[in-house]
Tab-separated table of C-alpha atoms in Angstrom:
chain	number	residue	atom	x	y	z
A	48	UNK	CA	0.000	0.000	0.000
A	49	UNK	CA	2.886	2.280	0.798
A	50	UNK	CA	4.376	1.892	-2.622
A	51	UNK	CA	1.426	2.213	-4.451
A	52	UNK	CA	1.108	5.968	-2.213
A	53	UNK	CA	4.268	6.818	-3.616
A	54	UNK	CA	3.829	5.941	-7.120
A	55	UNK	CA	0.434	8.176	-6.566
A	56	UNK	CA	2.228	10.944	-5.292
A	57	UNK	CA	4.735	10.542	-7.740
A	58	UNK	CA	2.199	10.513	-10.533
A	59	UNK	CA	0.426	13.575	-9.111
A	60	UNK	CA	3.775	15.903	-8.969
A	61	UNK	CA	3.669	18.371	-11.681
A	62	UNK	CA	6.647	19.102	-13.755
A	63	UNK	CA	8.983	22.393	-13.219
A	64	UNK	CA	7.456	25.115	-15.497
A	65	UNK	CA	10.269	25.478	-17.803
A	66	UNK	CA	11.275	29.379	-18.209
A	67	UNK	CA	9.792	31.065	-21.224
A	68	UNK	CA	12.692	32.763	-23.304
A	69	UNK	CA	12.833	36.074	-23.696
A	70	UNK	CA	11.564	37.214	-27.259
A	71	UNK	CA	14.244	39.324	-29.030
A	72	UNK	CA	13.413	42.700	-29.149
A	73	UNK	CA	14.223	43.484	-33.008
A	74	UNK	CA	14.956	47.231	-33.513
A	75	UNK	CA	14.427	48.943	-37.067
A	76	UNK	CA	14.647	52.342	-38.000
A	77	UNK	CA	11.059	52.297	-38.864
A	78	UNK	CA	10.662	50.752	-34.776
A	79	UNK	CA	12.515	53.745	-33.179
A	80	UNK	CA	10.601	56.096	-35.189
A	81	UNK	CA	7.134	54.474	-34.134
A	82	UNK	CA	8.752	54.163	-30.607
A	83	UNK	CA	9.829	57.744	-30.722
A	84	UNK	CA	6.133	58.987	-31.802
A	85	UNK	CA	4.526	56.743	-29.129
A	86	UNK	CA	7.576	58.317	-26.751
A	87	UNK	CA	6.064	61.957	-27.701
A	88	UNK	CA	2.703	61.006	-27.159
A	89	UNK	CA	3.023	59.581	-23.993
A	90	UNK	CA	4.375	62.822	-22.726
A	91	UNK	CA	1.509	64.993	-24.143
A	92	UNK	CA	-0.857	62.651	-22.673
A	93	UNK	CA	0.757	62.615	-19.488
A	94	UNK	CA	0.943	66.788	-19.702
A	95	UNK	CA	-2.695	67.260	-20.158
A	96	UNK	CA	-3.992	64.759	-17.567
A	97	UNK	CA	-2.063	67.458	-15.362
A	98	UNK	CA	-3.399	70.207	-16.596
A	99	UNK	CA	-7.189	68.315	-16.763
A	100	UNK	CA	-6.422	67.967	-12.597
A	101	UNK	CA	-5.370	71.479	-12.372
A	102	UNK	CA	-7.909	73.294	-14.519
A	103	UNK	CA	-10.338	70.330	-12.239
A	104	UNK	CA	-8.423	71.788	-8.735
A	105	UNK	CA	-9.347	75.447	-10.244
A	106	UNK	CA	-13.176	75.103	-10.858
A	107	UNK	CA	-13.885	73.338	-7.687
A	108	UNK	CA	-11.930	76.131	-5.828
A	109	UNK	CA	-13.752	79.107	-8.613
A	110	UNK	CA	-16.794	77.180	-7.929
A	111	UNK	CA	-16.680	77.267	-3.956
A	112	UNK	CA	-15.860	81.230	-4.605
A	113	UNK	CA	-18.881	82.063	-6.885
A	114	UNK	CA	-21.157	79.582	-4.373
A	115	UNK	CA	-19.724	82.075	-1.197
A	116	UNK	CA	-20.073	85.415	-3.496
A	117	UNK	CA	-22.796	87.185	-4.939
A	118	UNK	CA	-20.463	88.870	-7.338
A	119	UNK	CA	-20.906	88.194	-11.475
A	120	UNK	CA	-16.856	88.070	-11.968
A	121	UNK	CA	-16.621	85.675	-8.878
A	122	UNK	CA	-19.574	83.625	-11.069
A	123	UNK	CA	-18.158	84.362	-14.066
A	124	UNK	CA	-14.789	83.076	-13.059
A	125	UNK	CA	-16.267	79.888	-12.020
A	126	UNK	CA	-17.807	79.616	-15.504
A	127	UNK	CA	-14.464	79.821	-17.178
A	128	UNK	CA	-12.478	77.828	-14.697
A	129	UNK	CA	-15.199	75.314	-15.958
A	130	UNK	CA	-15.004	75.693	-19.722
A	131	UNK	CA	-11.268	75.041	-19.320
A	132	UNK	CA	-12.029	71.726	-17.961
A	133	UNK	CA	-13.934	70.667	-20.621
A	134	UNK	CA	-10.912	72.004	-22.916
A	135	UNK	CA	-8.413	70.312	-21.008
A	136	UNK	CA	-10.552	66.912	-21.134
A	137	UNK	CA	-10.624	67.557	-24.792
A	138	UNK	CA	-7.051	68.145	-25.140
A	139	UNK	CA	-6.535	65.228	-23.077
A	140	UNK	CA	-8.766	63.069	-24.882
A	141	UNK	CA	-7.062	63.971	-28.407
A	142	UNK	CA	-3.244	62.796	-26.672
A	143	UNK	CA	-5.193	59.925	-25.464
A	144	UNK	CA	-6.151	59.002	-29.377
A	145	UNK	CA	-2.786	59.915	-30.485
A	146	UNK	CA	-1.115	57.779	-28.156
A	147	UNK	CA	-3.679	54.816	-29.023
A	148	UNK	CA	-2.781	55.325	-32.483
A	149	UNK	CA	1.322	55.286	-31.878
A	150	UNK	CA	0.926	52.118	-30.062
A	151	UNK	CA	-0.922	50.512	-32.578
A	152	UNK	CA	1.671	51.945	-35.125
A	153	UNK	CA	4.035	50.840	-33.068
A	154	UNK	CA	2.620	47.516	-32.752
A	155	UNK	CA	2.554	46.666	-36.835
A	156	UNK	CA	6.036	47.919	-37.440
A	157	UNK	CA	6.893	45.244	-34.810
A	158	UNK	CA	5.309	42.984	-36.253
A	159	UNK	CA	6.485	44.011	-39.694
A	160	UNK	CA	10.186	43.836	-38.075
A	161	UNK	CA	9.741	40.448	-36.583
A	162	UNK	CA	8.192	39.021	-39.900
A	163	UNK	CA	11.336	40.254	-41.895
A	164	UNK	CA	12.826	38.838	-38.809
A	165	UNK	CA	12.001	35.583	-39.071
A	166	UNK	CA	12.028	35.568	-43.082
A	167	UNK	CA	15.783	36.633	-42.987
A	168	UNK	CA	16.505	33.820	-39.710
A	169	UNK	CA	15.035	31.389	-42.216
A	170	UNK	CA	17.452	32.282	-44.821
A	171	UNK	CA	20.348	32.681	-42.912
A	172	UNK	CA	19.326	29.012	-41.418
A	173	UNK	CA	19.023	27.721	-45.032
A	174	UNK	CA	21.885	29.301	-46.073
A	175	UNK	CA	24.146	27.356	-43.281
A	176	UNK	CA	22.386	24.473	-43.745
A	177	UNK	CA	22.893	24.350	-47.082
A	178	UNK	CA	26.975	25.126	-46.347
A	179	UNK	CA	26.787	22.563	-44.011
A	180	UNK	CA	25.307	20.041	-46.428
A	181	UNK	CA	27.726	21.414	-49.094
A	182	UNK	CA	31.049	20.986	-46.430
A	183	UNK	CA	29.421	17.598	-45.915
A	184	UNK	CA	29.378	16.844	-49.286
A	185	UNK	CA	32.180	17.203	-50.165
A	186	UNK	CA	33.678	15.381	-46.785
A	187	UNK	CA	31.454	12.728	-48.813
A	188	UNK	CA	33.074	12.790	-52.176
A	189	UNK	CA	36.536	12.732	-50.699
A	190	UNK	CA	35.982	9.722	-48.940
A	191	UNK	CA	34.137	8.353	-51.411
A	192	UNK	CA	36.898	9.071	-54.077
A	193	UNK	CA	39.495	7.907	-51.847
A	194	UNK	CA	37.868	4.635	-51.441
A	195	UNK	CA	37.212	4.437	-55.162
A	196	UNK	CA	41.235	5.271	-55.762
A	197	UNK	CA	42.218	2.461	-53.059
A	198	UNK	CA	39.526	-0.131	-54.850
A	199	UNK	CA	41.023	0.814	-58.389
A	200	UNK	CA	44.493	0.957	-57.554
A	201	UNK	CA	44.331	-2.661	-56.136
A	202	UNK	CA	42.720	-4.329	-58.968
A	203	UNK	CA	45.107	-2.686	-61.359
A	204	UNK	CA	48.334	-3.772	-59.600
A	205	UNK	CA	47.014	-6.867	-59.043
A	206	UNK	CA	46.121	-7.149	-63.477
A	207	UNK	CA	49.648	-5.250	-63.510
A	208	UNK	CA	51.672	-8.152	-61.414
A	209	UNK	CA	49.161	-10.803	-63.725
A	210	UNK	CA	50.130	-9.125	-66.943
A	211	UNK	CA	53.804	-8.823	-65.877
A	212	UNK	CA	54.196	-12.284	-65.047
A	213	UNK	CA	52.524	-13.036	-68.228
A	214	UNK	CA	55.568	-11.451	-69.928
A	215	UNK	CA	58.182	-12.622	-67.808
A	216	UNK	CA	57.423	-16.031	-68.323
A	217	UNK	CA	56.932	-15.286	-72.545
A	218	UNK	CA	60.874	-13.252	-71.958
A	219	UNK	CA	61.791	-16.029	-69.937
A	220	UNK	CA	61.035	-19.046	-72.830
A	221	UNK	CA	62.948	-16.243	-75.308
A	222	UNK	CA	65.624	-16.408	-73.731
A	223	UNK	CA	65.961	-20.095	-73.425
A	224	UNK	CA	65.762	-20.748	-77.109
A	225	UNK	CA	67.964	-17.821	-77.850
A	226	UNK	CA	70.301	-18.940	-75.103
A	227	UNK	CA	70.114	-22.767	-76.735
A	228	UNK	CA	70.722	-21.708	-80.414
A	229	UNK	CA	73.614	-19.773	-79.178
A	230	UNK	CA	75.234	-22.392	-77.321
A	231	UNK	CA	74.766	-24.830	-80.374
A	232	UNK	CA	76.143	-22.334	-82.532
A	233	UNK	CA	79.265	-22.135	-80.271
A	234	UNK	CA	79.771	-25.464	-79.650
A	235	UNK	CA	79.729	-26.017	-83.427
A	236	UNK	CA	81.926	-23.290	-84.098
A	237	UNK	CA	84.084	-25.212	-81.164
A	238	UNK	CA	84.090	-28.216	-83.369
A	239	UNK	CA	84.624	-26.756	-86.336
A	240	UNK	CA	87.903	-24.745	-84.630
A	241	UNK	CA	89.016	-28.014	-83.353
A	242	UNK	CA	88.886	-29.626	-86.600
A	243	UNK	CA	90.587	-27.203	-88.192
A	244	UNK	CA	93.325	-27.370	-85.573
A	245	UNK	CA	93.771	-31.107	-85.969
A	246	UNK	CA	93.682	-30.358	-89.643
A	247	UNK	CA	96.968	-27.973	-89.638
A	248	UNK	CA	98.648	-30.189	-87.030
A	249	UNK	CA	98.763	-33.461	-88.817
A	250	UNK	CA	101.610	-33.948	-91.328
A	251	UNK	CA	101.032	-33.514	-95.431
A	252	UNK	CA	101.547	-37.065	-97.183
A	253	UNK	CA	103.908	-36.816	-100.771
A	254	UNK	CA	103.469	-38.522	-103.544
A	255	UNK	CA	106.276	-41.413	-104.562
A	256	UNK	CA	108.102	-40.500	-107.866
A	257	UNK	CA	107.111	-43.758	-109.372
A	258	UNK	CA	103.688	-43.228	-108.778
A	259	UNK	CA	103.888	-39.827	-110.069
A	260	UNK	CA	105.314	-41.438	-113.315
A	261	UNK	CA	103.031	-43.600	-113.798
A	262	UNK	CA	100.190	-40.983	-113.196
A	263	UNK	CA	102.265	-39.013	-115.913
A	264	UNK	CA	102.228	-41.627	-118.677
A	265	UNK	CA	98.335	-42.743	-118.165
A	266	UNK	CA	97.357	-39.114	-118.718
A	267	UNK	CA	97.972	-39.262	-122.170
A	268	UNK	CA	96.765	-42.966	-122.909
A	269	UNK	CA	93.239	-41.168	-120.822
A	270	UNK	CA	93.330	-38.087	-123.398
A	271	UNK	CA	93.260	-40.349	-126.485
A	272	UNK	CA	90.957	-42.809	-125.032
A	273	UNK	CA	88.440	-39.832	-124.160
A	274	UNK	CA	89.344	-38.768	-128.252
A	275	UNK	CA	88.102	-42.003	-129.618
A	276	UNK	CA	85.324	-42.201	-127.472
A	277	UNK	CA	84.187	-38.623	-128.820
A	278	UNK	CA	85.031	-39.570	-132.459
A	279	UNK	CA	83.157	-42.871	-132.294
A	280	UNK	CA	80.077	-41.303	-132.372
A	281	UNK	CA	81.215	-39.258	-135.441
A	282	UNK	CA	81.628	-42.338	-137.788
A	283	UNK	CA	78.712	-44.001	-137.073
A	284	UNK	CA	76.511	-41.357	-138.135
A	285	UNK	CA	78.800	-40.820	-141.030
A	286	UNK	CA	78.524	-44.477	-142.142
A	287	UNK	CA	74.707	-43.994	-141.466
A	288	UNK	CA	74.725	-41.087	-143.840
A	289	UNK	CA	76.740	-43.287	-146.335
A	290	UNK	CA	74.916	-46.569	-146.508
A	291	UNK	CA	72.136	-45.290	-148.035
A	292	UNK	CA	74.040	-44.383	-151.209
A	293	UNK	CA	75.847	-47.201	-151.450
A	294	UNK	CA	72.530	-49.412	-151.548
A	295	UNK	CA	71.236	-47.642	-154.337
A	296	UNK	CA	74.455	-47.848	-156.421
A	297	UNK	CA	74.610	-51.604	-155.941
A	298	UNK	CA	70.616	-51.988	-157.055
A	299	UNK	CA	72.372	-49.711	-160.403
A	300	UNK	CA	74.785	-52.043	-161.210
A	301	UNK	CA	72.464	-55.298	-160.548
A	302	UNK	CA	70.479	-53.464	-163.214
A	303	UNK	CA	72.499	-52.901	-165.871
């Protein structure tokens, strides 16, 4: 039961009346003038409500006179003191209207310089915000770009190291052919050096004179073979050429 209290209580506590802020007072030229005109106003109205109690004080005091005397002027006096009263309420009645009207004027130019006010707070608040959204843009971008550059950069040099390997293995196979062609060529140009070493170190075999003779005297039995053999050819077509003519001058002399 106690708690249940408490919670009541607790429930039924009203919340600290937070302090209303103090509304800017927003001066304008066309403000101070209305505030200078309600300024004047105030004065004249204050002036003739003392001259409405001091024309009242001297009407009651005329009037208490001309009451006492049995004088005109004393009556007469009265009659004035009254008739100012009635000018002095007049007077007093006119400041009272001017100073209505001031305040009122007064009151719209406030208004007037609050709503320009607020129009201008409400640009100058777009106007940041917007900067701020602009600032934060661009924060944005950066990082966004810089992410971008960082994603970019490590697919390329990852195709770059794909792409160099690529050639280094093409360069590498190159250079292994080019590397065996030249060793074959050297090695053959070894061999062929070492040949022609061997060649000028071993010993030039001569001919025996008999030999050389004998190579002399079959030259000539070769020449005159070789001249038979190429005349051979030249009789046979000459006797081919021939034994028709000698056929027909045997069938002659079987005839006669």
């Amino acid at each position: 039961m106690a708690v249940k209290k408490a919670k009541a209580k607790a429930k039924t506590r009203k919340a600290p009346a937070k302090k209303r802020a103090r509304k800017a007072v927003v001066t304008t030229p066309a403000v101070k003038k209305a505030e200078a005109a309600l300024t004047k106003a105030s004065k004249a109205v204050e002036a003739d409500r003392k001259a409405v109690a001091s024309a009242r004080n001297a009407a009651t005091a005329a009037k208490a006179k001309a009451a006492k005397s049995s004088l005109k002027g004393d009556k007469n006096a009265a009659k004035r003191a009254a008739n100012a009263v009635k000018r002095a309420n007049e007077k007093l009645r006119k400041s009272r209207e001017a100073e209505a009207k001031a305040k009122l004027s007064l009151s719209k130019v406030q208004v007037e310089a609050k709503i320009k006010a607020s129009e201008q707070a409400v640009k100058d608040k777009v106007a940041e915000r917007a900067k701020a959204l602009d600032d934060k843009t661009e924060a944005d971008m950066k990082k966004a770009l810089s992410a971008f550059q960082s994603r970019w950069r490590k697919k390329r040099l990852a195709a770059n190291k794909k792409k160099l390997a690529a050639i280094a293995r093409k360069l590498a196979t190159k250079h292994k052919q080019a590397a065996k062609k030249l060793e074959a060529k050297a090695k053959a140009a070894e061999k062929a050096a070492a040949k022609k070493a061997r060649k000028k170190a071993a010993p030039k075999k001569r001919k025996a004179p008999a030999k050389r003779k004998a190579a002399a005297k079959k030259a000539p039995a070769k020449k005159k073979a070789a001249a038979k053999k190429a005349k051979a050819p030249r009789k046979k077509a000459a006797a081919k050429r021939a034994a028709p003519k000698k056929r027909a001058a045997a069938k002659r002399k079987a005839k006669a």
